[in-house]
mmCIF file of C-alpha atoms in Angstrom:
data_model
loop_
_atom_site.group_PDB
_atom_site.id
_atom_site.type_symbol
_atom_site.label_atom_id
_atom_site.label_comp_id
_atom_site.label_asym_id
_atom_site.label_seq_id
_atom_site.Cartn_x
_atom_site.Cartn_y
_atom_site.Cartn_z
ATOM 1 C CA MET A 245 0.000 0.000 0.000
ATOM 2 C CA PHE A 246 2.787 2.423 0.941
ATOM 3 C CA SER A 247 4.640 1.854 -2.341
ATOM 4 C CA TYR A 248 1.356 2.310 -4.216
ATOM 5 C CA ILE A 249 0.773 5.668 -2.529
ATOM 6 C CA ILE A 250 4.316 6.788 -3.385
ATOM 7 C CA ARG A 251 3.856 5.780 -7.040
ATOM 8 C CA ARG A 252 0.560 7.621 -7.239
ATOM 9 C CA LEU A 253 2.133 10.731 -5.711
ATOM 10 C CA LEU A 254 4.921 10.567 -8.315
ATOM 11 C CA HIS A 255 2.256 10.293 -11.012
ATOM 12 C CA LEU A 256 0.996 13.691 -9.865
ATOM 13 C CA ILE A 257 4.054 15.385 -11.333
ATOM 14 C CA PRO A 258 3.417 14.768 -15.086
ATOM 15 C CA VAL A 259 -0.318 15.295 -14.572
ATOM 16 C CA LEU A 260 0.188 18.710 -12.992
ATOM 17 C CA ILE A 261 2.818 19.699 -15.558
ATOM 18 C CA GLY A 262 0.478 18.714 -18.382
ATOM 19 C CA MET A 263 -2.373 20.633 -16.799
ATOM 20 C CA SER A 264 -0.212 23.732 -16.329
ATOM 21 C CA LEU A 265 0.877 23.559 -19.980
ATOM 22 C CA VAL A 266 -2.701 23.322 -21.256
ATOM 23 C CA VAL A 267 -3.915 26.177 -19.061
ATOM 24 C CA PHE A 268 -0.889 28.327 -19.932
ATOM 25 C CA ALA A 269 -1.499 27.830 -23.668
ATOM 26 C CA ILE A 270 -5.239 28.565 -23.418
ATOM 27 C CA ILE A 271 -4.799 31.664 -21.266
ATOM 28 C CA HIS A 272 -2.170 33.156 -23.563
ATOM 29 C CA ALA A 273 -4.369 32.460 -26.592
ATOM 30 C CA ILE A 274 -6.991 34.873 -25.240
ATOM 31 C CA PRO A 275 -6.623 38.213 -27.015
ATOM 32 C CA GLY A 276 -5.808 41.273 -24.911
ATOM 33 C CA ASP A 277 -2.885 43.061 -23.313
ATOM 34 C CA PRO A 278 -2.538 42.574 -19.530
ATOM 35 C CA ALA A 279 -0.367 45.712 -19.268
ATOM 36 C CA LEU A 280 -3.098 47.780 -20.907
ATOM 37 C CA MET A 281 -5.738 46.218 -18.631
ATOM 38 C CA ILE A 282 -3.687 47.140 -15.556
ATOM 39 C CA LEU A 283 -2.619 50.671 -16.468
ATOM 40 C CA GLY A 284 -5.692 51.679 -18.441
ATOM 41 C CA GLU A 285 -6.196 53.235 -21.857
ATOM 42 C CA HIS A 286 -4.529 56.519 -20.852
ATOM 43 C CA ALA A 287 -1.185 54.933 -19.951
ATOM 44 C CA THR A 288 1.867 56.196 -21.775
ATOM 45 C CA PRO A 289 3.712 53.897 -24.220
ATOM 46 C CA GLY A 290 6.763 54.011 -21.974
ATOM 47 C CA ALA A 291 4.825 52.870 -18.923
ATOM 48 C CA LEU A 292 3.193 50.064 -20.894
ATOM 49 C CA GLU A 293 6.515 48.874 -22.241
ATOM 50 C CA ALA A 294 8.117 48.976 -18.774
ATOM 51 C CA LEU A 295 5.287 46.904 -17.298
ATOM 52 C CA ARG A 296 5.458 44.372 -20.156
ATOM 53 C CA ALA A 297 9.180 43.994 -19.507
ATOM 54 C CA LYS A 298 8.589 43.553 -15.762
ATOM 55 C CA LEU A 299 5.975 40.837 -16.406
ATOM 56 C CA HIS A 300 8.167 39.140 -19.086
ATOM 57 C CA LEU A 301 5.343 39.647 -21.616
ATOM 58 C CA ASN A 302 7.797 40.521 -24.397
ATOM 59 C CA GLU A 303 9.673 37.262 -24.051
ATOM 60 C CA PRO A 304 8.816 34.022 -25.893
ATOM 61 C CA LEU A 305 6.043 31.902 -24.382
ATOM 62 C CA TYR A 306 8.363 29.074 -23.403
ATOM 63 C CA GLN A 307 10.455 31.493 -21.344
ATOM 64 C CA GLN A 308 7.319 32.894 -19.677
ATOM 65 C CA TYR A 309 6.272 29.342 -18.835
ATOM 66 C CA PHE A 310 9.752 28.610 -17.483
ATOM 67 C CA TYR A 311 9.606 31.630 -15.149
ATOM 68 C CA TYR A 312 6.147 30.589 -13.993
ATOM 69 C CA MET A 313 7.150 26.976 -13.214
ATOM 70 C CA LEU A 314 10.314 28.175 -11.496
ATOM 71 C CA ASP A 315 8.175 30.218 -9.103
ATOM 72 C CA ILE A 316 5.804 27.284 -8.550
ATOM 73 C CA LEU A 317 8.693 24.977 -7.621
ATOM 74 C CA GLN A 318 9.769 27.563 -5.037
ATOM 75 C CA GLY A 319 6.266 27.554 -3.543
ATOM 76 C CA ASP A 320 5.407 30.933 -5.043
ATOM 77 C CA LEU A 321 2.068 31.021 -6.867
ATOM 78 C CA GLY A 322 2.820 34.503 -8.087
ATOM 79 C CA GLU A 323 1.210 37.881 -7.611
ATOM 80 C CA SER A 324 -2.164 39.024 -8.867
ATOM 81 C CA LEU A 325 -1.842 41.620 -11.620
ATOM 82 C CA ARG A 326 -5.085 43.205 -10.461
ATOM 83 C CA THR A 327 -4.770 43.390 -6.658
ATOM 84 C CA LYS A 328 -0.938 43.237 -6.345
ATOM 85 C CA GLN A 329 -1.392 40.664 -3.572
ATOM 86 C CA ALA A 330 0.274 37.250 -3.280
ATOM 87 C CA ILE A 331 -2.023 34.632 -4.831
ATOM 88 C CA SER A 332 -1.163 32.101 -2.131
ATOM 89 C CA LEU A 333 -2.656 34.503 0.438
ATOM 90 C CA GLU A 334 -5.671 35.539 -1.631
ATOM 91 C CA ILE A 335 -6.771 32.135 -2.838
ATOM 92 C CA GLY A 336 -7.094 30.674 0.669
ATOM 93 C CA SER A 337 -10.326 32.468 1.559
ATOM 94 C CA TYR A 338 -11.828 31.750 -1.871
ATOM 95 C CA LEU A 339 -10.798 28.104 -1.685
ATOM 96 C CA THR A 340 -12.396 27.541 1.737
ATOM 97 C CA ALA A 341 -15.656 29.019 0.422
ATOM 98 C CA THR A 342 -15.613 26.661 -2.568
ATOM 99 C CA ILE A 343 -14.686 23.617 -0.470
ATOM 100 C CA GLU A 344 -17.467 24.391 2.028
ATOM 101 C CA LEU A 345 -19.990 24.691 -0.803
ATOM 102 C CA ALA A 346 -18.710 21.514 -2.496
ATOM 103 C CA ILE A 347 -18.902 19.543 0.770
ATOM 104 C CA ALA A 348 -22.467 20.735 1.406
ATOM 105 C CA ALA A 349 -23.430 19.820 -2.165
ATOM 106 C CA LEU A 350 -21.781 16.407 -1.834
ATOM 107 C CA ILE A 351 -23.554 15.691 1.472
ATOM 108 C CA PHE A 352 -26.861 16.496 -0.212
ATOM 109 C CA ALA A 353 -25.944 14.310 -3.206
ATOM 110 C CA ILE A 354 -24.830 11.340 -1.072
ATOM 111 C CA VAL A 355 -27.691 11.397 1.437
ATOM 112 C CA VAL A 356 -30.401 11.742 -1.195
ATOM 113 C CA GLY A 357 -28.712 9.812 -4.016
ATOM 114 C CA VAL A 358 -27.524 6.762 -2.056
ATOM 115 C CA ASN A 359 -30.783 6.296 -0.148
ATOM 116 C CA ALA A 360 -32.873 6.818 -3.283
ATOM 117 C CA GLY A 361 -30.738 4.254 -5.139
ATOM 118 C CA ILE A 362 -30.958 1.724 -2.292
ATOM 119 C CA ILE A 363 -34.726 1.999 -1.918
ATOM 120 C CA ALA A 364 -35.204 1.931 -5.708
ATOM 121 C CA ALA A 365 -33.221 -1.330 -5.903
ATOM 122 C CA TRP A 366 -34.927 -2.744 -2.808
ATOM 123 C CA LYS A 367 -38.395 -1.906 -4.168
ATOM 124 C CA ARG A 368 -37.558 -2.674 -7.781
ATOM 125 C CA ALA A 369 -40.357 -2.044 -10.328
ATOM 126 C CA SER A 370 -42.388 -0.196 -7.677
ATOM 127 C CA TRP A 371 -43.786 3.326 -7.992
ATOM 128 C CA PHE A 372 -40.861 4.615 -5.906
ATOM 129 C CA ASP A 373 -38.378 3.002 -8.298
ATOM 130 C CA TYR A 374 -39.998 4.609 -11.336
ATOM 131 C CA ILE A 375 -40.270 8.052 -9.720
ATOM 132 C CA ALA A 376 -36.706 7.956 -8.336
ATOM 133 C CA MET A 377 -35.218 7.039 -11.705
ATOM 134 C CA LEU A 378 -37.343 9.664 -13.473
ATOM 135 C CA VAL A 379 -36.129 12.316 -11.020
ATOM 136 C CA ALA A 380 -32.548 11.088 -11.517
ATOM 137 C CA LEU A 381 -32.942 11.320 -15.306
ATOM 138 C CA VAL A 382 -34.326 14.846 -15.059
ATOM 139 C CA GLY A 383 -31.692 15.829 -12.495
ATOM 140 C CA VAL A 384 -28.740 14.682 -14.590
ATOM 141 C CA SER A 385 -30.126 16.513 -17.633
ATOM 142 C CA MET A 386 -30.895 19.798 -15.869
ATOM 143 C CA PRO A 387 -28.442 22.696 -16.430
ATOM 144 C CA VAL A 388 -27.040 24.087 -13.191
ATOM 145 C CA PHE A 389 -27.658 27.711 -14.104
ATOM 146 C CA TRP A 390 -31.323 27.037 -14.958
ATOM 147 C CA LEU A 391 -31.918 25.136 -11.701
ATOM 148 C CA GLY A 392 -30.212 27.920 -9.712
ATOM 149 C CA LEU A 393 -32.375 30.596 -11.312
ATOM 150 C CA MET A 394 -35.536 28.531 -10.712
ATOM 151 C CA GLU A 395 -34.578 28.061 -7.061
ATOM 152 C CA GLN A 396 -34.146 31.812 -6.644
ATOM 153 C CA TRP A 397 -37.471 32.491 -8.379
ATOM 154 C CA VAL A 398 -39.410 30.015 -6.196
ATOM 155 C CA PHE A 399 -37.712 30.177 -2.785
ATOM 156 C CA VAL A 400 -36.560 33.811 -2.824
ATOM 157 C CA ASP A 401 -38.930 35.810 -5.035
ATOM 158 C CA LYS A 402 -42.192 33.887 -4.502
ATOM 159 C CA LEU A 403 -41.904 32.234 -1.079
ATOM 160 C CA ASP A 404 -39.284 34.513 0.528
ATOM 161 C CA LEU A 405 -37.932 31.581 2.545
ATOM 162 C CA LEU A 406 -34.193 31.617 1.851
ATOM 163 C CA PRO A 407 -31.469 34.195 1.101
ATOM 164 C CA SER A 408 -30.480 34.527 -2.532
ATOM 165 C CA THR A 409 -26.757 35.423 -2.486
ATOM 166 C CA GLY A 410 -23.623 35.450 -0.338
ATOM 167 C CA ARG A 411 -22.340 33.281 2.510
ATOM 168 C CA PHE A 412 -23.965 35.213 5.366
ATOM 169 C CA ASN A 413 -25.989 38.288 6.212
ATOM 170 C CA PRO A 414 -23.618 41.302 5.766
ATOM 171 C CA ARG A 415 -25.309 43.067 8.691
ATOM 172 C CA GLU A 416 -24.329 40.184 11.001
ATOM 173 C CA PRO A 417 -20.819 39.150 9.886
ATOM 174 C CA VAL A 418 -19.307 35.855 10.995
ATOM 175 C CA ASP A 419 -15.972 35.723 12.821
ATOM 176 C CA GLY A 420 -13.587 33.881 10.516
ATOM 177 C CA ILE A 421 -11.261 31.396 12.254
ATOM 178 C CA THR A 422 -10.775 28.610 9.736
ATOM 179 C CA GLY A 423 -12.624 30.181 6.798
ATOM 180 C CA PHE A 424 -15.270 27.422 6.944
ATOM 181 C CA TYR A 425 -18.124 29.442 8.365
ATOM 182 C CA VAL A 426 -20.250 26.484 9.462
ATOM 183 C CA LEU A 427 -17.340 25.260 11.558
ATOM 184 C CA ASP A 428 -16.448 28.769 12.739
ATOM 185 C CA THR A 429 -19.940 29.501 14.056
ATOM 186 C CA ILE A 430 -19.910 26.193 15.946
ATOM 187 C CA LEU A 431 -16.481 26.896 17.436
ATOM 188 C CA THR A 432 -17.552 30.364 18.604
ATOM 189 C CA GLY A 433 -20.987 29.225 19.805
ATOM 190 C CA ASN A 434 -22.664 31.639 17.384
ATOM 191 C CA TRP A 435 -25.866 29.624 16.870
ATOM 192 C CA ALA A 436 -27.745 32.455 15.183
ATOM 193 C CA GLY A 437 -24.811 32.802 12.790
ATOM 194 C CA LEU A 438 -24.830 29.031 12.185
ATOM 195 C CA GLN A 439 -28.489 29.167 11.197
ATOM 196 C CA ASP A 440 -27.794 32.090 8.879
ATOM 197 C CA VAL A 441 -24.810 30.363 7.232
ATOM 198 C CA VAL A 442 -26.725 27.097 6.748
ATOM 199 C CA LEU A 443 -29.670 28.959 5.197
ATOM 200 C CA HIS A 444 -27.268 30.626 2.745
ATOM 201 C CA LEU A 445 -25.835 27.187 1.847
ATOM 202 C CA ILE A 446 -29.124 25.450 1.020
ATOM 203 C CA LEU A 447 -29.933 26.823 -2.441
ATOM 204 C CA PRO A 448 -26.418 26.795 -3.961
ATOM 205 C CA SER A 449 -25.628 23.343 -2.557
ATOM 206 C CA ILE A 450 -28.835 21.876 -4.010
ATOM 207 C CA ALA A 451 -28.145 23.515 -7.385
ATOM 208 C CA LEU A 452 -24.573 22.242 -7.409
ATOM 209 C CA GLY A 453 -25.393 18.804 -5.985
ATOM 210 C CA THR A 454 -28.380 17.842 -8.130
ATOM 211 C CA ILE A 455 -26.428 16.343 -11.032
ATOM 212 C CA PRO A 456 -24.087 14.336 -8.727
ATOM 213 C CA MET A 457 -27.147 13.225 -6.744
ATOM 214 C CA ALA A 458 -28.757 11.854 -9.893
ATOM 215 C CA ILE A 459 -25.568 10.066 -10.972
ATOM 216 C CA ILE A 460 -25.027 8.570 -7.507
ATOM 217 C CA ALA A 461 -28.670 7.389 -7.319
ATOM 218 C CA ARG A 462 -28.439 5.601 -10.672
ATOM 219 C CA MET A 463 -25.074 4.018 -9.833
ATOM 220 C CA THR A 464 -26.251 2.914 -6.363
ATOM 221 C CA ARG A 465 -29.381 1.293 -7.782
ATOM 222 C CA SER A 466 -27.420 -0.541 -10.468
ATOM 223 C CA SER A 467 -24.751 -1.750 -8.039
ATOM 224 C CA MET A 468 -27.293 -2.803 -5.422
ATOM 225 C CA LEU A 469 -29.311 -4.807 -7.956
ATOM 226 C CA GLU A 470 -26.156 -6.716 -8.903
ATOM 227 C CA VAL A 471 -25.189 -7.442 -5.298
ATOM 228 C CA MET A 472 -28.727 -8.433 -4.255
ATOM 229 C CA LYS A 473 -28.465 -11.424 -6.632
ATOM 230 C CA SER A 474 -25.454 -12.816 -4.745
ATOM 231 C CA ASP A 475 -25.498 -16.106 -2.877
ATOM 232 C CA TYR A 476 -24.549 -14.564 0.454
ATOM 233 C CA ILE A 477 -27.584 -12.287 0.274
ATOM 234 C CA ARG A 478 -29.816 -15.334 -0.216
ATOM 235 C CA THR A 479 -28.021 -16.993 2.705
ATOM 236 C CA ALA A 480 -28.582 -13.945 4.910
ATOM 237 C CA ARG A 481 -32.274 -14.002 4.078
ATOM 238 C CA ALA A 482 -32.447 -17.769 4.696
ATOM 239 C CA LYS A 483 -31.001 -17.179 8.183
ATOM 240 C CA GLY A 484 -34.045 -15.051 8.939
ATOM 241 C CA LEU A 485 -32.395 -11.611 9.012
ATOM 242 C CA ARG A 486 -34.724 -8.683 8.592
ATOM 243 C CA GLU A 487 -34.715 -7.280 5.045
ATOM 244 C CA PHE A 488 -33.543 -3.874 6.338
ATOM 245 C CA TRP A 489 -30.331 -5.410 7.752
ATOM 246 C CA VAL A 490 -29.801 -7.555 4.656
ATOM 247 C CA VAL A 491 -29.915 -4.453 2.476
ATOM 248 C CA TYR A 492 -28.096 -1.886 4.605
ATOM 249 C CA LYS A 493 -25.574 -4.107 6.425
ATOM 250 C CA HIS A 494 -24.702 -6.893 3.982
ATOM 251 C CA ALA A 495 -25.530 -5.651 0.483
ATOM 252 C CA LEU A 496 -24.622 -1.974 0.791
ATOM 253 C CA ARG A 497 -20.994 -2.527 1.823
ATOM 254 C CA ASN A 498 -20.091 -4.534 -1.290
ATOM 255 C CA ALA A 499 -22.238 -2.388 -3.542
ATOM 256 C CA PHE A 500 -20.605 0.797 -2.298
ATOM 257 C CA ALA A 501 -17.178 0.349 -3.953
ATOM 258 C CA PRO A 502 -18.214 1.543 -7.455
ATOM 259 C CA VAL A 503 -20.414 4.211 -5.851
ATOM 260 C CA LEU A 504 -17.383 5.490 -3.952
ATOM 261 C CA THR A 505 -15.549 5.972 -7.247
ATOM 262 C CA VAL A 506 -18.404 8.056 -8.574
ATOM 263 C CA ILE A 507 -18.521 10.098 -5.356
ATOM 264 C CA GLY A 508 -14.795 10.846 -5.582
ATOM 265 C CA LEU A 509 -15.061 11.929 -9.200
ATOM 266 C CA GLN A 510 -18.110 14.044 -8.432
ATOM 267 C CA LEU A 511 -16.323 15.835 -5.566
ATOM 268 C CA GLY A 512 -13.526 16.748 -7.959
ATOM 269 C CA SER A 513 -16.012 17.993 -10.522
ATOM 270 C CA LEU A 514 -17.842 19.978 -7.835
ATOM 271 C CA LEU A 515 -14.634 21.787 -6.903
ATOM 272 C CA GLY A 516 -13.797 22.603 -10.490
ATOM 273 C CA GLY A 517 -17.302 23.158 -11.783
ATOM 274 C CA ALA A 518 -18.729 25.443 -9.125
ATOM 275 C CA ILE A 519 -18.131 28.575 -11.191
ATOM 276 C CA LEU A 520 -21.713 28.799 -12.520
ATOM 277 C CA THR A 521 -23.252 28.225 -9.109
ATOM 278 C CA GLU A 522 -20.911 30.744 -7.483
ATOM 279 C CA THR A 523 -21.741 33.335 -10.120
ATOM 280 C CA ILE A 524 -25.529 32.881 -9.824
ATOM 281 C CA PHE A 525 -25.571 32.924 -6.012
ATOM 282 C CA GLY A 526 -22.841 35.523 -5.508
ATOM 283 C CA TRP A 527 -20.741 32.922 -3.690
ATOM 284 C CA PRO A 528 -17.201 34.239 -3.091
ATOM 285 C CA GLY A 529 -15.437 31.036 -4.161
ATOM 286 C CA VAL A 530 -12.413 30.207 -6.259
ATOM 287 C CA GLY A 531 -14.613 29.809 -9.344
ATOM 288 C CA ARG A 532 -15.603 33.469 -9.223
ATOM 289 C CA TYR A 533 -12.009 34.359 -8.370
ATOM 290 C CA ILE A 534 -10.806 32.680 -11.581
ATOM 291 C CA ASN A 535 -13.711 34.050 -13.622
ATOM 292 C CA ASP A 536 -12.928 37.617 -12.552
ATOM 293 C CA ALA A 537 -9.259 37.003 -13.298
ATOM 294 C CA ILE A 538 -10.065 35.826 -16.838
ATOM 295 C CA ALA A 539 -12.019 39.027 -17.496
ATOM 296 C CA PHE A 540 -9.027 41.059 -16.299
ATOM 297 C CA ARG A 541 -6.409 38.961 -18.157
ATOM 298 C CA ASP A 542 -4.858 38.181 -14.772
ATOM 299 C CA TYR A 543 -2.771 35.273 -16.078
ATOM 300 C CA PRO A 544 -1.032 34.285 -12.806
ATOM 301 C CA VAL A 545 -4.334 33.988 -10.910
ATOM 302 C CA VAL A 546 -5.955 31.847 -13.613
ATOM 303 C CA GLN A 547 -2.947 29.557 -13.952
ATOM 304 C CA SER A 548 -2.435 29.122 -10.215
ATOM 305 C CA GLY A 549 -6.157 28.746 -9.497
ATOM 306 C CA VAL A 550 -6.605 25.995 -12.065
ATOM 307 C CA LEU A 551 -3.418 24.290 -10.888
ATOM 308 C CA VAL A 552 -4.683 24.230 -7.283
ATOM 309 C CA ILE A 553 -8.033 22.777 -8.395
ATOM 310 C CA ALA A 554 -6.237 20.141 -10.496
ATOM 311 C CA PHE A 555 -4.047 19.200 -7.518
ATOM 312 C CA LEU A 556 -7.104 18.782 -5.286
ATOM 313 C CA PHE A 557 -8.848 16.715 -7.976
ATOM 314 C CA VAL A 558 -5.951 14.275 -8.252
ATOM 315 C CA MET A 559 -5.553 14.038 -4.466
ATOM 316 C CA ILE A 560 -9.245 13.212 -4.091
ATOM 317 C CA ASN A 561 -8.880 10.399 -6.613
ATOM 318 C CA LEU A 562 -5.884 9.096 -4.677
ATOM 319 C CA ILE A 563 -7.850 9.097 -1.405
ATOM 320 C CA VAL A 564 -10.744 7.289 -3.097
ATOM 321 C CA ASP A 565 -8.403 4.583 -4.385
ATOM 322 C CA ILE A 566 -6.944 4.104 -0.899
ATOM 323 C CA LEU A 567 -10.419 3.829 0.625
ATOM 324 C CA TYR A 568 -11.094 0.934 -1.754
ATOM 325 C CA ALA A 569 -8.832 -1.269 0.332
ATOM 326 C CA TYR A 570 -10.892 -0.583 3.424
ATOM 327 C CA ILE A 571 -14.270 -1.133 1.776
ATOM 328 C CA ASP A 572 -13.310 -4.125 -0.364
ATOM 329 C CA PRO A 573 -10.272 -6.124 0.901
ATOM 330 C CA ARG A 574 -10.355 -8.218 -2.307
ATOM 331 C CA ILE A 575 -8.754 -5.305 -4.157
ATOM 332 C CA GLN A 576 -4.974 -5.637 -4.414
ATOM 333 C CA TYR A 577 -2.592 -2.822 -5.340
ATOM 334 C CA LYS A 578 0.380 -3.826 -7.475
#
């Protein structure tokens, strides 16, 4: 297991280099002059040229990429062209907001998706099975931005039940300790703040988690149906165990391995694909951070932001693979 983990960590290197190359090429293909965006249209030619020289914009692309990777290897993500702040300091607060939203969305997707898939397999060909799979089909086909706008129309404009944007009420700010406001309000005993933060999480997490929920429900149902045909399930039933324990204790554990793969992949996609949800709900996450940087031609922020997301995505896949050994001891790593 240890050697497997080391090999997988070494595999991160070419993956991250390849990702940085792709992002670097795409970002530099976008038309526009970062120096002009920073200094404005009234800047003098001399000032523009001096800034281009400082940012190495006049040098060949391969040299610009070399300077960028050299900084990365030294632990320096660079400096934002827009705010003049270190990206490593700026991205932390945005990243915690995105991770908190992704975790909330994943909890929604797992709780609803896994239980819907289990019950659909348990009650196969019942009305619940048909409705659950229809909802899953609609959910996986529904665009995130459309669902987010519909949620705001129903729960904010018509019913006035939930807040529409932000992480908390600006008139009652939350004391930031870790940057995860749900955890921070619990640590400080701010129960009113906890309620406010959770209410702000509901709509964006449902919008972001609906597609993963549908995928997880379909995968859980399929996996459970396969496992329920096994001999040991028939033996468990023959021993007189209640159907609830047969399904949730014996069948679910073996059926959960492929579901765990889907969950890991969905968490990675949630981290990288939250940009639409963050834009609709005014969520101050890394997706909006990168989106704003693209509009400003802030190359270092875009490159570093995508690289951080890619690193998290690969690490999540590694953790999922390791968890396989715990869930299914039959799996061997060579």
